[in-house]
Coordinates of C-alpha atoms in Angstrom, one line a residue:
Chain Y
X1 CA 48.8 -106.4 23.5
X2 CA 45.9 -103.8 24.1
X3 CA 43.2 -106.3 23.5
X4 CA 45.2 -108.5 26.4
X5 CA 44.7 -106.0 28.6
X6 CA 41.2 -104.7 27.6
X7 CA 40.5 -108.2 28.5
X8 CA 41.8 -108.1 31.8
X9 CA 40.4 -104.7 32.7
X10 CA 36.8 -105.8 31.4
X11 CA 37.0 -109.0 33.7
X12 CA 37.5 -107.2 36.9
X13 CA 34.6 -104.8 36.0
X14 CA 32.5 -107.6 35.3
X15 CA 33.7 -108.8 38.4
X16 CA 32.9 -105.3 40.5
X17 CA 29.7 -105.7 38.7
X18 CA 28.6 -109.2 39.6
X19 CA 29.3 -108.0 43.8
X20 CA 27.7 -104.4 43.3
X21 CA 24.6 -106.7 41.7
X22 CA 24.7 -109.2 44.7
X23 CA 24.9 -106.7 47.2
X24 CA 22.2 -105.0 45.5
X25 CA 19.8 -107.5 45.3
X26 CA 20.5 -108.4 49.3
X27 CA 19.5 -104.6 50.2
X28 CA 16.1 -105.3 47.7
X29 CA 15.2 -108.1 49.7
X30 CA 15.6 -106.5 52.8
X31 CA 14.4 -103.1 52.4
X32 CA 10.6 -103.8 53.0
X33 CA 11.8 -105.1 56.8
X34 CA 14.1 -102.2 57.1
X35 CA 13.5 -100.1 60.0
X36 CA 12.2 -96.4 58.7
X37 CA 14.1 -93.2 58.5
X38 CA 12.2 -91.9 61.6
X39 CA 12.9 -94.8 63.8
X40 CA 16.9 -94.5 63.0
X41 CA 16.6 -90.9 63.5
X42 CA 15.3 -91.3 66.8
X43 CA 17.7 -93.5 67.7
X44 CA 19.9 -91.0 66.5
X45 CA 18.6 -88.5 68.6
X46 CA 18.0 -90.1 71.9
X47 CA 22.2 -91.2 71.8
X48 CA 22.8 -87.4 71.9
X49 CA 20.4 -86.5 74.2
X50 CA 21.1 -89.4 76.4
X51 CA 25.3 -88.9 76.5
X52 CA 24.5 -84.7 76.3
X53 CA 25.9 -84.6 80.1
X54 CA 29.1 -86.4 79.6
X55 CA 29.9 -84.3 76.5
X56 CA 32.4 -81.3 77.6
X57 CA 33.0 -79.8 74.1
X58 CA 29.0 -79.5 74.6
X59 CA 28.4 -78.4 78.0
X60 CA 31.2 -76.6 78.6
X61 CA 34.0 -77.4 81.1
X62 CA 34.9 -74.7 83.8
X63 CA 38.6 -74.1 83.9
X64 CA 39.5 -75.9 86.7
X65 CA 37.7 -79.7 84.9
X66 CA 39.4 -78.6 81.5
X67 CA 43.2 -79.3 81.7
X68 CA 43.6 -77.2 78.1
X69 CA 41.4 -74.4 79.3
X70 CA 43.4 -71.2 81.8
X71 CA 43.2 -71.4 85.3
X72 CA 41.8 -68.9 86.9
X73 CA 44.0 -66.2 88.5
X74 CA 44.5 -66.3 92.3
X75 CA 44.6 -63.1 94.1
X76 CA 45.3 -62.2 97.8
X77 CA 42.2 -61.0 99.9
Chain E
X1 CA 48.4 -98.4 25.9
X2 CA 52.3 -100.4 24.8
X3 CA 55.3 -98.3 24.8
X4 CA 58.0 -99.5 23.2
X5 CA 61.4 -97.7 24.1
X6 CA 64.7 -98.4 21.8
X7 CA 68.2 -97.9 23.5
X8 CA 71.0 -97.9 21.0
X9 CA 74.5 -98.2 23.1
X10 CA 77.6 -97.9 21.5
X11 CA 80.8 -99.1 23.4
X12 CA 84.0 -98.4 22.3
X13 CA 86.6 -101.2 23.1
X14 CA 89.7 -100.3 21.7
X15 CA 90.9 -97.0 19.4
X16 CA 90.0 -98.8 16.0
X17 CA 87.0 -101.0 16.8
X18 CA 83.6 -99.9 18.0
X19 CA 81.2 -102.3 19.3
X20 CA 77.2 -101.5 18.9
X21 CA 75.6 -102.9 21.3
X22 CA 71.7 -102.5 20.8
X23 CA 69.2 -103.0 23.3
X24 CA 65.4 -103.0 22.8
X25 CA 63.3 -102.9 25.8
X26 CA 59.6 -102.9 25.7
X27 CA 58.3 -101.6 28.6
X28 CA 54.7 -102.2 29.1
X29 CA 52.9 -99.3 31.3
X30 CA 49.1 -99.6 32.0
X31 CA 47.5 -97.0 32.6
X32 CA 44.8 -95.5 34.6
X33 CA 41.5 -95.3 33.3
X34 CA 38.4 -94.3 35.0
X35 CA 36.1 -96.6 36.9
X36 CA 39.2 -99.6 36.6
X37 CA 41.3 -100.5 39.6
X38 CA 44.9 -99.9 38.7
X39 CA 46.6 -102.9 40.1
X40 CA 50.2 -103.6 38.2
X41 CA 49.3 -107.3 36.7
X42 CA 51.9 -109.1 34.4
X43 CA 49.6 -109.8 31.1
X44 CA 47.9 -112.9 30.5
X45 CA 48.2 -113.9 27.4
X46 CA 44.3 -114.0 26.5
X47 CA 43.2 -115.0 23.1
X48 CA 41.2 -111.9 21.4
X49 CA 38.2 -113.9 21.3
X50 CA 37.2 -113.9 24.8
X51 CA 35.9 -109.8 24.1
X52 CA 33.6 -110.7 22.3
X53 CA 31.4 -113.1 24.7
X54 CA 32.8 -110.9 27.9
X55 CA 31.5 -107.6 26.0
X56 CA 28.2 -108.9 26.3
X57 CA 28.5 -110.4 29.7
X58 CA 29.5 -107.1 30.7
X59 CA 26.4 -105.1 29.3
X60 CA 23.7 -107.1 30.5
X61 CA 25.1 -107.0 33.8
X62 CA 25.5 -103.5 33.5
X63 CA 21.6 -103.1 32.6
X64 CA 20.9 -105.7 35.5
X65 CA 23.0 -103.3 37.9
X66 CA 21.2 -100.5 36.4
X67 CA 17.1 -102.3 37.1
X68 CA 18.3 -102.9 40.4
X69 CA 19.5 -99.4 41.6
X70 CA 16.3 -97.7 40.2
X71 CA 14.2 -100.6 42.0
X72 CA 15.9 -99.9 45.3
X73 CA 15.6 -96.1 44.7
X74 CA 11.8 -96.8 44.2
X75 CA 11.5 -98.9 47.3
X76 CA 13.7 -96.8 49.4
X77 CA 11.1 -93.5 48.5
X78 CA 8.3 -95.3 49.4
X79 CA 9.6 -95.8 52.7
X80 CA 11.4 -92.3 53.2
X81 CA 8.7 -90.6 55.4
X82 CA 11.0 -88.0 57.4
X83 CA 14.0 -86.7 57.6
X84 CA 16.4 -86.0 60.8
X85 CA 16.1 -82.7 61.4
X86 CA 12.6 -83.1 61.4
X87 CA 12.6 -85.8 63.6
X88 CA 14.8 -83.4 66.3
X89 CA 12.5 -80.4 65.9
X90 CA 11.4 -80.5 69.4
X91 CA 14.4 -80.7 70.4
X92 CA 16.5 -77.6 72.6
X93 CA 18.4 -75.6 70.3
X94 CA 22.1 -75.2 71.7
X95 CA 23.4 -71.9 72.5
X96 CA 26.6 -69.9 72.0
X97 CA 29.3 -71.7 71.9
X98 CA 32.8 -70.4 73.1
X99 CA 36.0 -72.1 71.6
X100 CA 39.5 -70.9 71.4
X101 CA 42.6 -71.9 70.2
X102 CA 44.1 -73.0 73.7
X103 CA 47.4 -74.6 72.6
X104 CA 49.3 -74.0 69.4
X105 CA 52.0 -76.4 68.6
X106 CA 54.7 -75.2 66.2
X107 CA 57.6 -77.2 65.2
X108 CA 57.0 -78.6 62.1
X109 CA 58.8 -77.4 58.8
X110 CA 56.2 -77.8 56.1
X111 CA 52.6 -78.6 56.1
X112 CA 50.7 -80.9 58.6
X113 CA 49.1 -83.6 57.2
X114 CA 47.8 -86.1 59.9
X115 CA 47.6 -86.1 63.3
X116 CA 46.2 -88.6 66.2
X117 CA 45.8 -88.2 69.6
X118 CA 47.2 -91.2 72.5
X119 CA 44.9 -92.9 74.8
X120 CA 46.2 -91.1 77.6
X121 CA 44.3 -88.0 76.5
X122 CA 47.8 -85.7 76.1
X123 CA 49.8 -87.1 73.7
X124 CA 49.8 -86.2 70.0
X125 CA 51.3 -87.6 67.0
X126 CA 51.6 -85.5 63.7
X127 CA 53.1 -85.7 60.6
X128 CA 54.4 -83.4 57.9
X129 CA 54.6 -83.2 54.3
X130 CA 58.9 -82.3 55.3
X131 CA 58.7 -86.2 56.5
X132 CA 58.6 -85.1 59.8
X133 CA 56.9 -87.2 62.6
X134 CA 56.3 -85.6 65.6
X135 CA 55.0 -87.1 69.0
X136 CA 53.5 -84.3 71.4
X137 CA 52.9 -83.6 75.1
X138 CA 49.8 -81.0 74.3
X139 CA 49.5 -80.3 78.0
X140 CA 52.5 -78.3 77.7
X141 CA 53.4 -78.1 74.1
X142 CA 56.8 -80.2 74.1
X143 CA 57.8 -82.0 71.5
X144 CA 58.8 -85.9 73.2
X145 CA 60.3 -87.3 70.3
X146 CA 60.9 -86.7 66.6
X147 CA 60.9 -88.9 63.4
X148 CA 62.5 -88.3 60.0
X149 CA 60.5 -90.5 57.6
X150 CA 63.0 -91.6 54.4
X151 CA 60.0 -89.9 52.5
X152 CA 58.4 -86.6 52.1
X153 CA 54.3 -86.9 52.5
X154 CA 53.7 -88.5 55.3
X155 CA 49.8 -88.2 54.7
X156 CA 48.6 -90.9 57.9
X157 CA 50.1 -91.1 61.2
X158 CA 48.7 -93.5 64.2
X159 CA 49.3 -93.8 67.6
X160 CA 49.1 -97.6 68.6
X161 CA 46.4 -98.0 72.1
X162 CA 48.7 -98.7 74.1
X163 CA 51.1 -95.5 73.6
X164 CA 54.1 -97.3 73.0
X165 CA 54.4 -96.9 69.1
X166 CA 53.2 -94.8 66.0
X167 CA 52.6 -96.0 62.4
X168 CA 53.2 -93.2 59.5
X169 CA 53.3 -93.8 55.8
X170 CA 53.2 -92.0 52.8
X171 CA 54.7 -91.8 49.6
X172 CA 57.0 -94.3 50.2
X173 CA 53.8 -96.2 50.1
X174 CA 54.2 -98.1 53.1
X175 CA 53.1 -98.3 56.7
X176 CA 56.0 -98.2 59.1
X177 CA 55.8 -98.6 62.9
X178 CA 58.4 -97.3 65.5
X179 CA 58.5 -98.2 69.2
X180 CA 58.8 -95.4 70.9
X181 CA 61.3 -95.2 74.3
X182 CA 61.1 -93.5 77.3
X183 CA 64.8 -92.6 76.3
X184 CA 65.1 -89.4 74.1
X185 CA 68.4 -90.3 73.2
X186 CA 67.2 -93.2 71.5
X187 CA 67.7 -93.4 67.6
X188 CA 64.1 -94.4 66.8
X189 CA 64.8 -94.3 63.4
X190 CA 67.0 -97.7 64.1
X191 CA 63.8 -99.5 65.4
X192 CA 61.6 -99.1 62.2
X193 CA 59.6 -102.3 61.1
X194 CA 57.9 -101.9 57.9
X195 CA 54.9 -103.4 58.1
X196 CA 52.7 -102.6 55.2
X197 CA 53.1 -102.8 51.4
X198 CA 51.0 -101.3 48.9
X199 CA 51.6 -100.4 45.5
X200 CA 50.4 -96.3 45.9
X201 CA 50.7 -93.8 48.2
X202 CA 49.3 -94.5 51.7
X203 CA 46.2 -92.3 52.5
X204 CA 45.5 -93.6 56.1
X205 CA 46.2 -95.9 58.9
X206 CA 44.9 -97.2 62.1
X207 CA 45.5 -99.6 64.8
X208 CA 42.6 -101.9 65.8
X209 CA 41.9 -102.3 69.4
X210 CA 45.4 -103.9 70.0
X211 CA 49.0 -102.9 68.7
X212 CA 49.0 -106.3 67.3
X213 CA 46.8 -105.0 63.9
X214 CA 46.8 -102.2 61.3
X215 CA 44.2 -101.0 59.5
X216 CA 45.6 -99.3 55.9
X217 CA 43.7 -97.5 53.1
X218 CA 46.0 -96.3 50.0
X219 CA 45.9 -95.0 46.5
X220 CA 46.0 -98.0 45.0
X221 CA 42.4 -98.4 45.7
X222 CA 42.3 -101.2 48.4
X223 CA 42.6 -101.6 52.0
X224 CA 44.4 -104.0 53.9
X225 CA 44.3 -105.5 57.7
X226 CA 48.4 -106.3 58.3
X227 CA 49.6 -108.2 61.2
X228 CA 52.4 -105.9 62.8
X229 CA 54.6 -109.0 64.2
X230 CA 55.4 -110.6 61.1
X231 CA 54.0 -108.0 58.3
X232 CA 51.8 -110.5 56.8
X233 CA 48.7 -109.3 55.2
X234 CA 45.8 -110.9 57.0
X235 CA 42.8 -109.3 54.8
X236 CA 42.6 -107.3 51.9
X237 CA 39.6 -105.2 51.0
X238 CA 38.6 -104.8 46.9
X239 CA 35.8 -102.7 45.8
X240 CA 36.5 -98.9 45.2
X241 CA 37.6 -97.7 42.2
X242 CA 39.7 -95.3 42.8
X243 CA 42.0 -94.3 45.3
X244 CA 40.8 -94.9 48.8
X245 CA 41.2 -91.5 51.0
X246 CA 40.4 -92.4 54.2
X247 CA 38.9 -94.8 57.1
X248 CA 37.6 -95.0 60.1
X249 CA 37.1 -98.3 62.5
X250 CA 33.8 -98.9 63.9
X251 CA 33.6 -98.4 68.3
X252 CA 34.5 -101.4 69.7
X253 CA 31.2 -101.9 71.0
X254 CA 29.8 -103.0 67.8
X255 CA 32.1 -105.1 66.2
X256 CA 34.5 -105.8 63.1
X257 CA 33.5 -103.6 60.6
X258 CA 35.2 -100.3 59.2
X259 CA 34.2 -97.7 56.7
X260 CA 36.9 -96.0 53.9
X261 CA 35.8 -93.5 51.5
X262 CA 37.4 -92.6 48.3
X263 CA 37.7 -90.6 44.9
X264 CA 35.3 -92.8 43.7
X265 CA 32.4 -90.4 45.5
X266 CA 31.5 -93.6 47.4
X267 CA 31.7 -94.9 51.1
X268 CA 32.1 -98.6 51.4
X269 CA 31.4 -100.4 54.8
X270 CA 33.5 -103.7 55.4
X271 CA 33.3 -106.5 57.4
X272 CA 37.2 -107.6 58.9
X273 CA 36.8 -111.3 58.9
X274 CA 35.5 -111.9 55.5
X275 CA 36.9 -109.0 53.1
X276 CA 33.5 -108.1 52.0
X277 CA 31.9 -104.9 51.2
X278 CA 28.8 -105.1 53.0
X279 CA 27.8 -101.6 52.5
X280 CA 27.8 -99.1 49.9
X281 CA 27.1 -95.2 49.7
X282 CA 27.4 -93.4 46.7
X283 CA 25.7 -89.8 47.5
X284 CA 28.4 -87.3 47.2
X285 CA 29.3 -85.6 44.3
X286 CA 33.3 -85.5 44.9
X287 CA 36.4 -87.4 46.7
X288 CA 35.2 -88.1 50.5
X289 CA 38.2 -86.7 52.3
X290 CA 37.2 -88.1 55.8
X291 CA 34.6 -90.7 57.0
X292 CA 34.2 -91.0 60.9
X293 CA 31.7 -93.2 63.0
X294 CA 28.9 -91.6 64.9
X295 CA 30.0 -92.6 68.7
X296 CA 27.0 -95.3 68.6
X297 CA 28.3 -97.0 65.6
X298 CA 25.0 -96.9 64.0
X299 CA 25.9 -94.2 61.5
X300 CA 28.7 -92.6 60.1
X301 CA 29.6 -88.7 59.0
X302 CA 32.1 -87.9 56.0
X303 CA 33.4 -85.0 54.7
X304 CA 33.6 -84.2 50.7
X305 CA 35.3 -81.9 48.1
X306 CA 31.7 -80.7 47.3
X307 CA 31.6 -78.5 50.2
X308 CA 29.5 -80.7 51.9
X309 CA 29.2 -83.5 55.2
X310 CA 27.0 -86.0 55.5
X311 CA 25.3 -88.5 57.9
X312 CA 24.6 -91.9 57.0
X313 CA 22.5 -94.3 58.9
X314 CA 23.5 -98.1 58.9
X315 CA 20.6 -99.4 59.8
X316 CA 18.3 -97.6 57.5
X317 CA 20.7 -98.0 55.2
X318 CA 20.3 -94.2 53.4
X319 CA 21.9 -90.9 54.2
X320 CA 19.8 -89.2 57.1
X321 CA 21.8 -85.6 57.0
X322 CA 23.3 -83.1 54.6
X323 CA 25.5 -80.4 56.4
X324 CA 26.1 -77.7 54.0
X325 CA 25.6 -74.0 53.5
X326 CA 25.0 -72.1 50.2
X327 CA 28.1 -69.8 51.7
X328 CA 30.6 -72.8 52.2
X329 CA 32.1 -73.2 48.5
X330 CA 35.6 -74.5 49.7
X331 CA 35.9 -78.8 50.6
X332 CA 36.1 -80.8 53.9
X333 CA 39.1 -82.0 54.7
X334 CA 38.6 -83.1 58.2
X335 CA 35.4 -84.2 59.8
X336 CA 35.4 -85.5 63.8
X337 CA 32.2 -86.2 66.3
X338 CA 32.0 -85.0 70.3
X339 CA 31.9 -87.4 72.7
X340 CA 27.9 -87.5 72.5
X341 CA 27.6 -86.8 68.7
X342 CA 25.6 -83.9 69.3
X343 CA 28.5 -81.9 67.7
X344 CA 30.2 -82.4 64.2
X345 CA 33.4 -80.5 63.9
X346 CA 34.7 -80.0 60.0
X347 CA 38.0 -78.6 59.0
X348 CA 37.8 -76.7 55.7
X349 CA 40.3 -76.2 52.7
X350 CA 38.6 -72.5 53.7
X351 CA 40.7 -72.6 56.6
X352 CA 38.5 -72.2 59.2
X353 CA 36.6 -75.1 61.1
X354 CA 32.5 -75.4 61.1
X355 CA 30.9 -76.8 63.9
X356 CA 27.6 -78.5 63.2
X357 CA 24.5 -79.3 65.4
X358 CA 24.1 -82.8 63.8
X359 CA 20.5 -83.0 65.1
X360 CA 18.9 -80.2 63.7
X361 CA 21.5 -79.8 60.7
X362 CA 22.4 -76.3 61.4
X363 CA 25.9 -74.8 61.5
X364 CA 26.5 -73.7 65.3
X365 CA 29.8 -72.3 64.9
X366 CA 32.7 -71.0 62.9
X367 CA 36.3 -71.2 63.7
X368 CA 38.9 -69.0 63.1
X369 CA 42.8 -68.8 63.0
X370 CA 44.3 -71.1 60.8
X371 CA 46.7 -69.3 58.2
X372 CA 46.4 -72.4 55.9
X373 CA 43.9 -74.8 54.9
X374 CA 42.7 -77.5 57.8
X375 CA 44.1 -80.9 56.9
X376 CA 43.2 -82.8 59.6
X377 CA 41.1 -82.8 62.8
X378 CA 40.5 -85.7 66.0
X379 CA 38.5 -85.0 68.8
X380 CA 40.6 -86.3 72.3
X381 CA 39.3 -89.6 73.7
X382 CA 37.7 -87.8 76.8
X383 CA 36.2 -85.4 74.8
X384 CA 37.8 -82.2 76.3
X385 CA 39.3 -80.9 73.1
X386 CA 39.9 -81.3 69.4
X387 CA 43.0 -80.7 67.5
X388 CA 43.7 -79.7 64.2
X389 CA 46.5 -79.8 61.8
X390 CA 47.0 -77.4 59.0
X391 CA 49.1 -76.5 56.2
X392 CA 49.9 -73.3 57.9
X393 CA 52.6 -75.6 59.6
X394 CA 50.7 -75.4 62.8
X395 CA 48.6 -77.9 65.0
X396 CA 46.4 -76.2 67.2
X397 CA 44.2 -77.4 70.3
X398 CA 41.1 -76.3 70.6
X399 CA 38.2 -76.1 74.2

């Protein structure tokens, strides 16, 4: 019965194996025409600095934009 | 491992005669053992002879696996010049930032677990470890309707694009969506289609870009893509090797993929159509509680149980960011982008909620008021706010 199963179980590793491998060898053959680290960072970077504006967690919303923050009190001159 | 269980019955039929009546039922159980999927197979009667050959299939591809990952860690330092944070040296440092709880919304019985905001920018959905699913008006903090799930644990709750349904699961290991009426009279209970089946608990669940799909990731290791009309599975996704905690769809900008992360320390990217894994990130050194795309959809964050977030590029294929302080001891549960990724937000098992200048790596803020640890944490869709969910009972919304 165990070596039944042992069998089973060894199969589908093999199997996890043989994609991890392929996948592997995919990312080999690709990583000399991979763009660097720096370039995807300043991609990185110029999305945040380009959508900083629109961004109200960031910026800061007044109370009357904001519907979660207070309103400001009214008061009779 | 065979367990074999003897039940001796004895039935007495009249005064005088007693009839035994034996039963023997092997049960077979299989158990879980690390680095296996644990999918409940009936066993195939294979000869004993096939270990031998597959033994050694097994450790030459393990060596092969192993030549390969040290080549690609070789070629991948070569080309590591800089990090991000050096990269956004020049640029501004933020300033104070001033958030407060704005909106607390009790009601719940037991701890949140999940929570998801509507399209419309107001409406909330939360669920409860009590079985409770809750949909929200957070504008004024009224509770619109009210589900009791059949199970305790509902760990992922989804609100559907349009704002006319929810999808919750848990322990009962499926994905169920109600409709939900503009009448509160309504029994939504009665309108309940079950939609997905898995054969653990359900960890997560999200709609694509129409009701018509859902997106599940469970404790069985896989995820699946379920068509909500008839229940059918349309894709399953194979590859972790241990339970699958969480996922995240990628902006619709940029296509059919999704990311899920899992016990299994890693964080697999998939493509929809085909089933495949197309990336893989192993860098974290426990469960990833939460992956969630950078707004671009060019990199993704995700929160661990080793204290720590991280960013991950796509394109260079690496992790770009570690977010972690030497004072932070206590895991991510939570981890959510603002609208211009500037700002990562993290919910800690520490209960308070770090807020993250993804740029520059630093931590720019520390919430308090959470009694209990932070569970679970979604930015709105515009941006204005971000609510957690915590096992102090509470949700709270935060500007």
């Amino acid at each position: 019965m165990s070596g039944s199963t042992n069998v089973v179980a060894m199969k589908k590793v093999v199997q996890q194996l043989r994609l991890e491998a392929g996948i592997n060898r995919v990312k080999l053959a690709s990583t000399i025409s991979q763009p660097q680290v720096s370039q995807a960072a300043a991609d990185l970077q110029q999305f945040c600095l380009q959508n900083a504006q629109q961004d109200p967690l960031l910026t800061g919303m007044s109370s009357s934009n904001n519907p979660f923050r207070p309103q400001k009190v009214c008061s009779f001159l | 491992m065979c367990v074999c269980v003897c039940v001796c019955v004895c039935v007495c039929v009249c005064v005088c005669v007693c009839v035994c009546v034996c039963v023997c039922v092997c049960v077979h159980f299989y158990l879980n053992c690390n680095n296996m999927k644990y999918m409940r197979s009936p066993p195939t009667p294979e000869m004993a002879t096939q270990e031998v050959p597959l033994n050694e299939t097994l450790a030459h591809l393990k060596t092969e696996s192993e030549t390969l990952k040290s080549k690609l860690e070789e070629e991948r330092a070569k080309l590591h010049d800089v990090e991000l944070h050096q990269v956004a040296e020049k640029v501004e440092g933020l300033g104070q930032f001033v958030m407060k709880t704005r909106r607390t919304l009790k009601g719940h019985g037991n701890k949140v677990l999940c929570m998801d905001w509507c399209k419309d920018k107001r409406r909330i959905v939360s669920s409860s470890q009590d079985g409770k699913v809750i949909v929200w008006d957070a504008f004024t903090t009224n509770k619109e309707h009210a589900v009791t799930m059949p199970c305790t644990w509902v760990m992922a709750c989804a609100y559907a694009p349009s704002g006319c349904a929810v999808a919750c699961g848990g322990l009962d290991n499926k994905c169920s969506v109600y409709p939900l009426s503009l009448d509160k009279n309504e029994n939504l209970a009665a309108k309940k289609k079950s939609v997905a089946m898995h054969t653990n608990y359900l960890s997560a669940c999200s709609f694509t870009n129409s009701d018509m799909q859902i997106l599940t990731s469970s404790g069985d290791g896989t995820c699946a893509l379920w068509d909500v009309e008839s229940g059918q599975l349309l894709q399953s996704f194979h590859g972790h090797a241990a339970d699958v905690l969480c996922l995240d769809l990628a902006p619709s900008e940029t296509g059919n993929t999704f990311v899920s992360g899992g016990c299994d320390k890693k964080a697999n990217v998939w493509d929809m159509r085909s089933g495949q894994c197309i990336q893989s990130f192993e860098t974290h050194e426990s469960d990833i509680n939460s992956v969630r795309y950078y707004p671009s959809g060019d990199a993704f964050a995700s929160g661990s149980d080793d204290a720590t977030c991280r960013l991950y590029d796509l394109r260079a294929d690496r992790e770009v960011a570690i977010y972690s302080k030497d004072s932070i001891i206590f895991g991510v549960s939570s981890v959510d982008f603002s609208l211009s990724g500037r700002l990562l937000f993290g919910g800690y098992n520490d209960y308070t909620i770090n807020v993250w200048d993804v740029l520059k790596g630093t931590r720019v803020s520390i919430l308090f008021g959470h009694e209990n640890r932070v569970s679970t944490l979604r930015v709105s869709p515009d941006g204005t706010a971000f609510c957690t969910g915590s096992w102090d009972h509470t949700l709270r919304i935060w500007a």
